[in-house]
mmCIF file of N, CA, C and O in Angstrom:
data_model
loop_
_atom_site.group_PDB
_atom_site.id
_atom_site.type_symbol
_atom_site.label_atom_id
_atom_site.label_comp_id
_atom_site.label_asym_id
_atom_site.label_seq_id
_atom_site.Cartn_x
_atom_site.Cartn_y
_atom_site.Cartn_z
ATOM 1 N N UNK K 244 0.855 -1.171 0.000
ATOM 2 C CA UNK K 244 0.000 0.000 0.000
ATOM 3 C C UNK K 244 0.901 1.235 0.000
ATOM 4 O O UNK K 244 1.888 1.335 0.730
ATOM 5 N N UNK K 245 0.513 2.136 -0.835
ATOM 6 C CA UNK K 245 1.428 3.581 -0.956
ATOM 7 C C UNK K 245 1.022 4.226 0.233
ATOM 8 O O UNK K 245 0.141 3.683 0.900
ATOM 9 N N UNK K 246 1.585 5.443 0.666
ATOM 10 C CA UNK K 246 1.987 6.180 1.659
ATOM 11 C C UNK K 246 0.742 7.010 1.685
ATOM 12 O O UNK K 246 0.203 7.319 2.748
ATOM 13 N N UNK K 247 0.281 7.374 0.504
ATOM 14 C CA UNK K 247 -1.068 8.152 0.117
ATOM 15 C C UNK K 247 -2.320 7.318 0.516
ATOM 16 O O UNK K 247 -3.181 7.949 1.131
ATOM 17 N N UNK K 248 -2.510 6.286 0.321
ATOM 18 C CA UNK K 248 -3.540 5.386 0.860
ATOM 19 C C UNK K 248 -3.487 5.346 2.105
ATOM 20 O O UNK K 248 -4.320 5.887 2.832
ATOM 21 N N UNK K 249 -2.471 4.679 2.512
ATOM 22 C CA UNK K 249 -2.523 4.393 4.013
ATOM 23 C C UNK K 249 -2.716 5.249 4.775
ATOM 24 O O UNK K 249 -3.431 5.049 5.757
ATOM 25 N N UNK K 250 -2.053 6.607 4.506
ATOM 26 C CA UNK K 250 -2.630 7.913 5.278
ATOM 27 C C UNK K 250 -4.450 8.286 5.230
ATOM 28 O O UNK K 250 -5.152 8.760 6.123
ATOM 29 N N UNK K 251 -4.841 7.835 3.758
ATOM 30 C CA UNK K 251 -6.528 8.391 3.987
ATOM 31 C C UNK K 251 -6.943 6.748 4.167
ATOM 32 O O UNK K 251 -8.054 6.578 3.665
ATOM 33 N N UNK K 252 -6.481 5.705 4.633
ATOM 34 C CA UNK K 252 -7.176 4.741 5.513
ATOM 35 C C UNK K 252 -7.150 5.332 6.837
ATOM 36 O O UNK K 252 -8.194 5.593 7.434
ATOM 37 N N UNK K 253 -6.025 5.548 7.311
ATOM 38 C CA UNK K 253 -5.896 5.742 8.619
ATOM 39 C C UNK K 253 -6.812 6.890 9.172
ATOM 40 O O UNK K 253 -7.597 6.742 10.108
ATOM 41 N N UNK K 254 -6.631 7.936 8.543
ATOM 42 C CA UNK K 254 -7.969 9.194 8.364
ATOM 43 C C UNK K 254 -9.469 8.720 8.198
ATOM 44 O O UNK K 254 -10.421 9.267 8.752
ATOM 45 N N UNK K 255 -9.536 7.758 7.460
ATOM 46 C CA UNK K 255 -11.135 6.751 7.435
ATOM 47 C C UNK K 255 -10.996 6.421 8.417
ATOM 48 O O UNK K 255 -11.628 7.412 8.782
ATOM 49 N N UNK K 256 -10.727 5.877 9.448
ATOM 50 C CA UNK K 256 -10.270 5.240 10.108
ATOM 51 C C UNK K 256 -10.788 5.343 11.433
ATOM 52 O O UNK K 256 -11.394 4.462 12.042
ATOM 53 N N UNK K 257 -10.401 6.886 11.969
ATOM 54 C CA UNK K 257 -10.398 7.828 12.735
ATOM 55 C C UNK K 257 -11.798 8.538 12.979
ATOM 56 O O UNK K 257 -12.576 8.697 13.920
ATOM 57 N N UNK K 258 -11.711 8.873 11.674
ATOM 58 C CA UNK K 258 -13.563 9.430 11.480
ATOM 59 C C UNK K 258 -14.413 8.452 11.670
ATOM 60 O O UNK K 258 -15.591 8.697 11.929
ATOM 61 N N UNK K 259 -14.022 7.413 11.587
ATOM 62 C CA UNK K 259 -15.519 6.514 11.697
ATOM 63 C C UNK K 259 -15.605 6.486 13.267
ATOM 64 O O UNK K 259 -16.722 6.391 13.777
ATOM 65 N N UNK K 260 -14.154 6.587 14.292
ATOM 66 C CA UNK K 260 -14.814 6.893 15.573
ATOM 67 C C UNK K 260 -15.568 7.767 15.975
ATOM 68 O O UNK K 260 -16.272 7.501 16.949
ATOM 69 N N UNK K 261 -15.647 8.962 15.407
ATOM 70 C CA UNK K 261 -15.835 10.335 15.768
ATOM 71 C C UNK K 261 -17.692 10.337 15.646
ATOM 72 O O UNK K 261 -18.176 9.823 14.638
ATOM 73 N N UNK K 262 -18.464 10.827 16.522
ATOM 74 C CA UNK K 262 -19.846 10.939 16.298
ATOM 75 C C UNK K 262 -20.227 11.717 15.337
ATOM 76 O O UNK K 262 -19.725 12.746 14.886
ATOM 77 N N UNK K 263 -21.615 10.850 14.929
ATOM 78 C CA UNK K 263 -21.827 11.908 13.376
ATOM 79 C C UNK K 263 -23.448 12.327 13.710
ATOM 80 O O UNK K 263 -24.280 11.445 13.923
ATOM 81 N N UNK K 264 -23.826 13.884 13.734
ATOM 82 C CA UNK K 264 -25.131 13.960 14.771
ATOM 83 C C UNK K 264 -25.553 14.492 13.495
ATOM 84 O O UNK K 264 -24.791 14.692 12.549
ATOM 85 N N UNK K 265 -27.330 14.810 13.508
ATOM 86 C CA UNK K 265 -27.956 15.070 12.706
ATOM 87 C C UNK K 265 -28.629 16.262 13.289
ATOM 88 O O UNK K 265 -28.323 16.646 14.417
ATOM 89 N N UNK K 266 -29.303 16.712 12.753
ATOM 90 C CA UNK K 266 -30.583 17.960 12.588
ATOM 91 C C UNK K 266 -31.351 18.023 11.978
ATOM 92 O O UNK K 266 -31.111 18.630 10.935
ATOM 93 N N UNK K 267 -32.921 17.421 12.171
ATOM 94 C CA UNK K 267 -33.762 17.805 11.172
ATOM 95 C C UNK K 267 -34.169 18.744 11.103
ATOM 96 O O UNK K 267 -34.361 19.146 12.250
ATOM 97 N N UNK K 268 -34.655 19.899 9.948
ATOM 98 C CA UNK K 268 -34.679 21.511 10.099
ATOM 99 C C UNK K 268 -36.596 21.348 9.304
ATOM 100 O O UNK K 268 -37.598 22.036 9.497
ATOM 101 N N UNK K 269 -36.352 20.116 8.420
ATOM 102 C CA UNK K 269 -38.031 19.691 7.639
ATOM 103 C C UNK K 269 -39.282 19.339 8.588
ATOM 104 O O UNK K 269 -39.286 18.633 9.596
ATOM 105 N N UNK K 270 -40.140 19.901 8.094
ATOM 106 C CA UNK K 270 -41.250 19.151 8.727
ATOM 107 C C UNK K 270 -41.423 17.552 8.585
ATOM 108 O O UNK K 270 -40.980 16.900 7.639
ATOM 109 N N UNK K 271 -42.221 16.971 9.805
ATOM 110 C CA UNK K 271 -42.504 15.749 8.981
ATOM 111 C C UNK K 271 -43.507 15.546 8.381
ATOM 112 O O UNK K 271 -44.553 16.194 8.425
ATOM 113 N N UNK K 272 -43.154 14.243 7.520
ATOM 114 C CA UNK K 272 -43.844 13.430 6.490
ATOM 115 C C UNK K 272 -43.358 14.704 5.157
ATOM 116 O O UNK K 272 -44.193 15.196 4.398
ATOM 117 N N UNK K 273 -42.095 14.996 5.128
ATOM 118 C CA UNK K 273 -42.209 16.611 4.018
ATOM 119 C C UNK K 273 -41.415 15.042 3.050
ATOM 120 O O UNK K 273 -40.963 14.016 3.558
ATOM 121 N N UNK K 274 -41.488 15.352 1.808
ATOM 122 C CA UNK K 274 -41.041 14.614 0.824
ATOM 123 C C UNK K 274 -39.423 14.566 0.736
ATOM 124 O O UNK K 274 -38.670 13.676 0.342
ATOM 125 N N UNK K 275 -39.191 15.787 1.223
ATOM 126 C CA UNK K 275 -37.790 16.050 1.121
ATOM 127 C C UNK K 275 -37.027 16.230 2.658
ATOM 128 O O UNK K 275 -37.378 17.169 3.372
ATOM 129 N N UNK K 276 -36.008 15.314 3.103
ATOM 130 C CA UNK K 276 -35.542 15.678 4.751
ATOM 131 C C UNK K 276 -34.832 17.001 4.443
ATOM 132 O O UNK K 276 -34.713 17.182 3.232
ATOM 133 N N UNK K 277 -34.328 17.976 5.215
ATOM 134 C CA UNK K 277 -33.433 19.105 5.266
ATOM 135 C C UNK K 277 -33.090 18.912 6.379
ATOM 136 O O UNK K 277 -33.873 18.752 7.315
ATOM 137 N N UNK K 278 -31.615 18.893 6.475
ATOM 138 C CA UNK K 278 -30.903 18.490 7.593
ATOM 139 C C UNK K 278 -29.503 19.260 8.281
ATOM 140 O O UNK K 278 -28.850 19.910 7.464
ATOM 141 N N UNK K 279 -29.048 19.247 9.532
ATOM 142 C CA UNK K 279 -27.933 19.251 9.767
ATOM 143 C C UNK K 279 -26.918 18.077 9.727
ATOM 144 O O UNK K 279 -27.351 16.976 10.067
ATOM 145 N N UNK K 280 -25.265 18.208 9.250
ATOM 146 C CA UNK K 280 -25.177 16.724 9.774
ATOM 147 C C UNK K 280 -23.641 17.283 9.693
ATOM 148 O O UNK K 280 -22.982 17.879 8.841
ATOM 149 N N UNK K 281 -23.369 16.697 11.250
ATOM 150 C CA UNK K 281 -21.720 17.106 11.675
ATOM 151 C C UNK K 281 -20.820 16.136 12.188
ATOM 152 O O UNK K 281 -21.202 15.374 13.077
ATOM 153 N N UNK K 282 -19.463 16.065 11.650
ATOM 154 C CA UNK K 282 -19.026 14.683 12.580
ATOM 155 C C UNK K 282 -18.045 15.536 13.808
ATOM 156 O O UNK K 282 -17.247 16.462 13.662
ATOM 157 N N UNK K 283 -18.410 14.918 14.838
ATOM 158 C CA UNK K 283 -17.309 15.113 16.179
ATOM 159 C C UNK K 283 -17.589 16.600 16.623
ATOM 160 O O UNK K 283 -17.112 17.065 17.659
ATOM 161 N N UNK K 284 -18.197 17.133 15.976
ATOM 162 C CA UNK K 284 -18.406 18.557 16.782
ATOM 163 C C UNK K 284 -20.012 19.595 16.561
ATOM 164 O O UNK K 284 -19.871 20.795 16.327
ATOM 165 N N UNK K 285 -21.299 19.055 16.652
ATOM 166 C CA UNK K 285 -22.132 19.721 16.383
ATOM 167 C C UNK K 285 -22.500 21.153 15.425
ATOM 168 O O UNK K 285 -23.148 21.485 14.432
ATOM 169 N N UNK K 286 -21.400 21.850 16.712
ATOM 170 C CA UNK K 286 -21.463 23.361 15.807
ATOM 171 C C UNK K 286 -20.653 23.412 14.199
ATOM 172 O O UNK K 286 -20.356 24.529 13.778
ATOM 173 N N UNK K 287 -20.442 22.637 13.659
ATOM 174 C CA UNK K 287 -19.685 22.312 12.558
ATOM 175 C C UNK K 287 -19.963 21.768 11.586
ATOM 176 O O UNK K 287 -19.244 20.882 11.123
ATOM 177 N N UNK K 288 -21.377 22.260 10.876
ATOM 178 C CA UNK K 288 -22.412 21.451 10.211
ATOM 179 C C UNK K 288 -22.179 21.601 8.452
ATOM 180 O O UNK K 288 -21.370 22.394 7.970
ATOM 181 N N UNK K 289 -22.690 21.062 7.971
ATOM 182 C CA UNK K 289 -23.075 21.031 6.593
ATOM 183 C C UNK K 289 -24.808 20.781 6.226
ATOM 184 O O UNK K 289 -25.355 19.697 6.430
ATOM 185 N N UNK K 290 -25.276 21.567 5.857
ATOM 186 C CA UNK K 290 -26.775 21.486 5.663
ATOM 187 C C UNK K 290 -27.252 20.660 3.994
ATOM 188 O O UNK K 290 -26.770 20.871 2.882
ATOM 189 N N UNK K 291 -28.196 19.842 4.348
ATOM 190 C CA UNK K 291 -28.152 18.657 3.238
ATOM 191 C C UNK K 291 -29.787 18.541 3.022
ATOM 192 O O UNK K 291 -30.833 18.856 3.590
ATOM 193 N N UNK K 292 -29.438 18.052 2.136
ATOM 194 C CA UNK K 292 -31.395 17.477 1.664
ATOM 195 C C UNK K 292 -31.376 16.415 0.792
ATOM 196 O O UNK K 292 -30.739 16.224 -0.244
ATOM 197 N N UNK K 293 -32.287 15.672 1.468
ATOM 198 C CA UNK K 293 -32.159 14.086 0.614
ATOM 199 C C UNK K 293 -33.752 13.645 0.758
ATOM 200 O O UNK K 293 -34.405 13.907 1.768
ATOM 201 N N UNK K 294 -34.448 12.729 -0.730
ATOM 202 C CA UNK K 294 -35.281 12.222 -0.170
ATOM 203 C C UNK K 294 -35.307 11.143 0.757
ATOM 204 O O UNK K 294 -34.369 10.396 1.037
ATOM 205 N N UNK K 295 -36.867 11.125 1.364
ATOM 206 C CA UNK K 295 -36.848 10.740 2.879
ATOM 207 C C UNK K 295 -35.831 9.022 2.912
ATOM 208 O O UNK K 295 -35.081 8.593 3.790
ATOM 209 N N UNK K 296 -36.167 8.512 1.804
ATOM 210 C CA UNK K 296 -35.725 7.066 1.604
ATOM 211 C C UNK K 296 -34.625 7.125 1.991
ATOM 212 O O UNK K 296 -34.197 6.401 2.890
ATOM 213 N N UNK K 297 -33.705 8.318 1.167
ATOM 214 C CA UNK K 297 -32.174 8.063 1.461
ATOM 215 C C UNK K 297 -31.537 8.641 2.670
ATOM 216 O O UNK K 297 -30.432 8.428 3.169
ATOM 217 N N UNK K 298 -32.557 9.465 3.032
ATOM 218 C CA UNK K 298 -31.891 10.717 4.140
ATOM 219 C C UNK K 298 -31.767 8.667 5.397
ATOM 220 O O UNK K 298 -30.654 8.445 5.876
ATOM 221 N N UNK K 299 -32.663 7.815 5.625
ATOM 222 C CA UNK K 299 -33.334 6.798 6.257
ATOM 223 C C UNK K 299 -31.978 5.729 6.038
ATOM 224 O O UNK K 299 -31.523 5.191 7.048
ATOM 225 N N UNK K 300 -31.442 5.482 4.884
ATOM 226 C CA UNK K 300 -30.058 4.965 4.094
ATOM 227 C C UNK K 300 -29.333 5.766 4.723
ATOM 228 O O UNK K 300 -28.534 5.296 5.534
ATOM 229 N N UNK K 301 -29.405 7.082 4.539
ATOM 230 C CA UNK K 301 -27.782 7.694 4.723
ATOM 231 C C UNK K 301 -27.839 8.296 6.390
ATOM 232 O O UNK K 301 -27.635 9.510 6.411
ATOM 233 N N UNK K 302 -28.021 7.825 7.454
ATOM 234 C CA UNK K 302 -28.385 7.825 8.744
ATOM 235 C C UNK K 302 -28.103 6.147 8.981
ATOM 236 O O UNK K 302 -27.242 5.812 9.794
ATOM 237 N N UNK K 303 -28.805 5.216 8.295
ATOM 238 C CA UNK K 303 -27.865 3.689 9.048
ATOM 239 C C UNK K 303 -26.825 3.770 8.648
ATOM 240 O O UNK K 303 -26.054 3.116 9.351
ATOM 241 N N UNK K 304 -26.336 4.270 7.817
ATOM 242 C CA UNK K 304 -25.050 3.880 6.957
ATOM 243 C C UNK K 304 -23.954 4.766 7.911
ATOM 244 O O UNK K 304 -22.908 4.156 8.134
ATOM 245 N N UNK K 305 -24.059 6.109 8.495
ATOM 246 C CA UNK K 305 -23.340 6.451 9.162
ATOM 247 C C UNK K 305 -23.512 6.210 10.515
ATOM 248 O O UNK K 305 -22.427 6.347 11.080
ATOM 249 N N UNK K 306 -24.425 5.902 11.304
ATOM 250 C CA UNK K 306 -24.936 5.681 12.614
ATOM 251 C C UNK K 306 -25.290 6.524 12.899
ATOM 252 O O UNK K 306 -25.692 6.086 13.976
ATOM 253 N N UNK K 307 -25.651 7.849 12.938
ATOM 254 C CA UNK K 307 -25.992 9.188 13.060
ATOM 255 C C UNK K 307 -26.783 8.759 14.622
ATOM 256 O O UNK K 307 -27.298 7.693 14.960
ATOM 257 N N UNK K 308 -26.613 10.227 15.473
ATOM 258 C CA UNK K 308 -27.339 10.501 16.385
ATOM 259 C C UNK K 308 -27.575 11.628 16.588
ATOM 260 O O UNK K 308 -26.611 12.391 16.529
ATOM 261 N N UNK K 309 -29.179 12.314 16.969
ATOM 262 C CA UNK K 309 -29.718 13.367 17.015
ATOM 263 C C UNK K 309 -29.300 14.230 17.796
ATOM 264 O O UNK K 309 -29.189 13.757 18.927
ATOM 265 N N UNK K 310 -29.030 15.217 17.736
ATOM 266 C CA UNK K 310 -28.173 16.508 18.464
ATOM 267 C C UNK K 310 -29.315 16.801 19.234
ATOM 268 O O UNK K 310 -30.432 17.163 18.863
ATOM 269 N N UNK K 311 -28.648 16.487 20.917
ATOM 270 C CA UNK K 311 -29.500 17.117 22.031
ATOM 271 C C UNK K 311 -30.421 18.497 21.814
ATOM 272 O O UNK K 311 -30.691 19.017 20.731
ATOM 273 N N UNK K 312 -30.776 18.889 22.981
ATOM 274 C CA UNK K 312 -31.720 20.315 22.772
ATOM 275 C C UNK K 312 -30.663 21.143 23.343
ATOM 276 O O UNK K 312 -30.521 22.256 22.838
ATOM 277 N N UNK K 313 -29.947 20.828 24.240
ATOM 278 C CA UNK K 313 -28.299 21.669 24.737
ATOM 279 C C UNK K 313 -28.002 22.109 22.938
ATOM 280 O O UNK K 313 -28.276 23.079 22.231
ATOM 281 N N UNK K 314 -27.235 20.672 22.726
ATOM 282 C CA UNK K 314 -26.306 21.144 21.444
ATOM 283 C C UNK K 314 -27.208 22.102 20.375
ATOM 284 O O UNK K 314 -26.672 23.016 19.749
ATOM 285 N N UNK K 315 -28.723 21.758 20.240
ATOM 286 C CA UNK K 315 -29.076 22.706 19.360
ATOM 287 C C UNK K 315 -29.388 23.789 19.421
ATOM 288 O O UNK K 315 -29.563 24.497 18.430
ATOM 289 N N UNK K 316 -29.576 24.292 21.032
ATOM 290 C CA UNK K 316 -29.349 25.486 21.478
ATOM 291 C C UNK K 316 -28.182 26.333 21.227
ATOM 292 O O UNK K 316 -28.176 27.449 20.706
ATOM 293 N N UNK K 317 -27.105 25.586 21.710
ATOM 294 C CA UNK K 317 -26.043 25.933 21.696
ATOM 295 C C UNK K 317 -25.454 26.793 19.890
ATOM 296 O O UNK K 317 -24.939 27.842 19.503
ATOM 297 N N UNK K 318 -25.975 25.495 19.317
ATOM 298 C CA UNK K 318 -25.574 26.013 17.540
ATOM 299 C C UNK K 318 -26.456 27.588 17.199
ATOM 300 O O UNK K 318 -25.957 28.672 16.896
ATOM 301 N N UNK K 319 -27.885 27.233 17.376
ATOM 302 C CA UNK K 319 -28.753 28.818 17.548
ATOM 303 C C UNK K 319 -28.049 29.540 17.952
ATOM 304 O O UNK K 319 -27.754 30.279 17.013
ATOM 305 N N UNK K 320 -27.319 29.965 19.192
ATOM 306 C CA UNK K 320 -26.706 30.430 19.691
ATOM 307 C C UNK K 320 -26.098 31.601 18.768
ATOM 308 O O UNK K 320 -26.304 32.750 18.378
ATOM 309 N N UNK K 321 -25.147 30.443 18.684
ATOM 310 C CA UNK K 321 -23.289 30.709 18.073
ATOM 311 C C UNK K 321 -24.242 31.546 16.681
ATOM 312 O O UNK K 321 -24.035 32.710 16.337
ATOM 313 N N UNK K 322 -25.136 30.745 16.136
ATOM 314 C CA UNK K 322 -25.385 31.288 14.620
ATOM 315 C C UNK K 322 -25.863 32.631 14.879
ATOM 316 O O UNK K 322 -25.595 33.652 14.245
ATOM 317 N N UNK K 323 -26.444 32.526 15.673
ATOM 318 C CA UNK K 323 -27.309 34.354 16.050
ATOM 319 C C UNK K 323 -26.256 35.029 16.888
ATOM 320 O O UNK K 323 -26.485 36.230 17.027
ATOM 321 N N UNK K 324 -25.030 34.543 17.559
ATOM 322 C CA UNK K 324 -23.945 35.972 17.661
ATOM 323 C C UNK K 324 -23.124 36.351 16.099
ATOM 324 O O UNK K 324 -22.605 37.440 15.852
ATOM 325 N N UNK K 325 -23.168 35.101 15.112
ATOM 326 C CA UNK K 325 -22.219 35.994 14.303
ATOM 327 C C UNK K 325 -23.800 36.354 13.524
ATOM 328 O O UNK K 325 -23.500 37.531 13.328
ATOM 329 N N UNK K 326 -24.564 36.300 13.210
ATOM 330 C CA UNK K 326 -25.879 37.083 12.454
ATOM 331 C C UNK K 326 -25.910 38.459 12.838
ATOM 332 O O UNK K 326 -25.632 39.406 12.102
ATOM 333 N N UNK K 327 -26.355 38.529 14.342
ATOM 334 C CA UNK K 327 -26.309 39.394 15.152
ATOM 335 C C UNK K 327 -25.958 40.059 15.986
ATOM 336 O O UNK K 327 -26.642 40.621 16.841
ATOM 337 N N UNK K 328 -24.272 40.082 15.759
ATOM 338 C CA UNK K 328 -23.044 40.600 16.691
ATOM 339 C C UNK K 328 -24.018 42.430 16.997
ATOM 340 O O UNK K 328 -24.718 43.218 16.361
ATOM 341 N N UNK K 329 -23.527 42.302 18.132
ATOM 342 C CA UNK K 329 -23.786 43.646 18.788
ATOM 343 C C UNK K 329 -22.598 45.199 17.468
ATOM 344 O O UNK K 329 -22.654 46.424 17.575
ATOM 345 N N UNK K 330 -22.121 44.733 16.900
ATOM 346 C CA UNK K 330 -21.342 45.386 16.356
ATOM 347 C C UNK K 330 -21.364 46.133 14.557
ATOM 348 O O UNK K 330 -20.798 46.983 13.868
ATOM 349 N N UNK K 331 -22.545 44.997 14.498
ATOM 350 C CA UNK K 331 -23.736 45.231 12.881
ATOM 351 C C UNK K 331 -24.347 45.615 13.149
ATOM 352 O O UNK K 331 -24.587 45.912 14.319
ATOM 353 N N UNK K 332 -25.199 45.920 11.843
ATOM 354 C CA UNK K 332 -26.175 47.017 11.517
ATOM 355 C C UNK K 332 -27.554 45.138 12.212
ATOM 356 O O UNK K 332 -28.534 44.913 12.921
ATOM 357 N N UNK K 333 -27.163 44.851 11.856
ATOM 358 C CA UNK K 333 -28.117 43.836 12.292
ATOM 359 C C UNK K 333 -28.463 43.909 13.407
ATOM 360 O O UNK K 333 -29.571 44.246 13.826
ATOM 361 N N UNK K 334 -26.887 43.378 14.400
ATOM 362 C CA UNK K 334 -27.345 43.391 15.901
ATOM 363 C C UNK K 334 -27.838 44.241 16.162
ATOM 364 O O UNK K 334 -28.518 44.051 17.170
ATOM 365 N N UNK K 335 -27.928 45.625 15.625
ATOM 366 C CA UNK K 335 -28.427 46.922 16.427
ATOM 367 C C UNK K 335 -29.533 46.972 16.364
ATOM 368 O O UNK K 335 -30.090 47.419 17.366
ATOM 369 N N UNK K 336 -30.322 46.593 15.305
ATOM 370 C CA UNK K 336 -31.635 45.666 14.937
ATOM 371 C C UNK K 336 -32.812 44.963 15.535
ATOM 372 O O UNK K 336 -34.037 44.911 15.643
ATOM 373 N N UNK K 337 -31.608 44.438 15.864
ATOM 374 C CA UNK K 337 -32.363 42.873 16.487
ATOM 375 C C UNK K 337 -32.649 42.876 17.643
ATOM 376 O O UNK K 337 -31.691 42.982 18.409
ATOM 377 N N UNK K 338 -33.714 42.791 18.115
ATOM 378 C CA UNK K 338 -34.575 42.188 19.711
ATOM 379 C C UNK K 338 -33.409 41.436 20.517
ATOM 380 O O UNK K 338 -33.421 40.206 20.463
ATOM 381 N N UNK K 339 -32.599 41.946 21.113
ATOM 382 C CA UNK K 339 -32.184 40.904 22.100
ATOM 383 C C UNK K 339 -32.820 40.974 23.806
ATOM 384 O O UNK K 339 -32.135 40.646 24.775
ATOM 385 N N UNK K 340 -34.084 41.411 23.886
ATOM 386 C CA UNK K 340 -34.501 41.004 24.745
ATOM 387 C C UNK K 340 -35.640 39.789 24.806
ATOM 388 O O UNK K 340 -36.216 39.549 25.867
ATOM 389 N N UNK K 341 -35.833 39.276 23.974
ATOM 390 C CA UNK K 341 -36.428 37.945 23.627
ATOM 391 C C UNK K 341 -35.542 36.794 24.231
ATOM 392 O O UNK K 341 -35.964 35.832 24.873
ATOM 393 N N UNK K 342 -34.340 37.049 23.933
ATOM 394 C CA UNK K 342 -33.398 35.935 24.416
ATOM 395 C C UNK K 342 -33.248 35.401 25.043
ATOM 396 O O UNK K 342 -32.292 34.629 24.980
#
């Protein structure tokens, strides 16, 4: 095995320990899932859409587990300080007494 392989086995490798969490953002029964899906670190997402069949495939296939109400708080969060940094025309905007 070349030096190039064995390095992205070993990298496969690694990631498959790492947790891979989801987010559904779709309603249900919607034809289409819309999703979050992050490995090893929640706030670190890629947003995806698959029909429901495969979104159902591509969840056994990785083992996926659903991101707590902490972690999805937490991501809201983070996304609404850089949306709405106190320092934009946004934050200055925006209701932060709702929060």
């Amino acid at each position: 095995m070349n030096t190039t392989r064995s390095h992205l086995v070993s990298a496969h490798a690694e990631a498959s320990k790492l947790t891979k969490y989801i987010r559904v953002r779709s309603q249900p029964g919607a034809r289409f899932v819309e999703f979050d899906f992050a490995i090893g670190d929640p706030g670190l997402f890629v947003e995806l859409v698959l029909p429901r069949e495969s979104f159902e495939a591509f969840c056994n296939t990785n083992q996926v587990v659903a991101m707590t109400q902490e972690q999805t708080e937490a991501v809201d969060a983070e996304i609404d300080k850089w949306r709405y940094g106190e320092e934009t025309l946004m934050g200055r905007n925006h209701d932060h007494s709702q929060q």
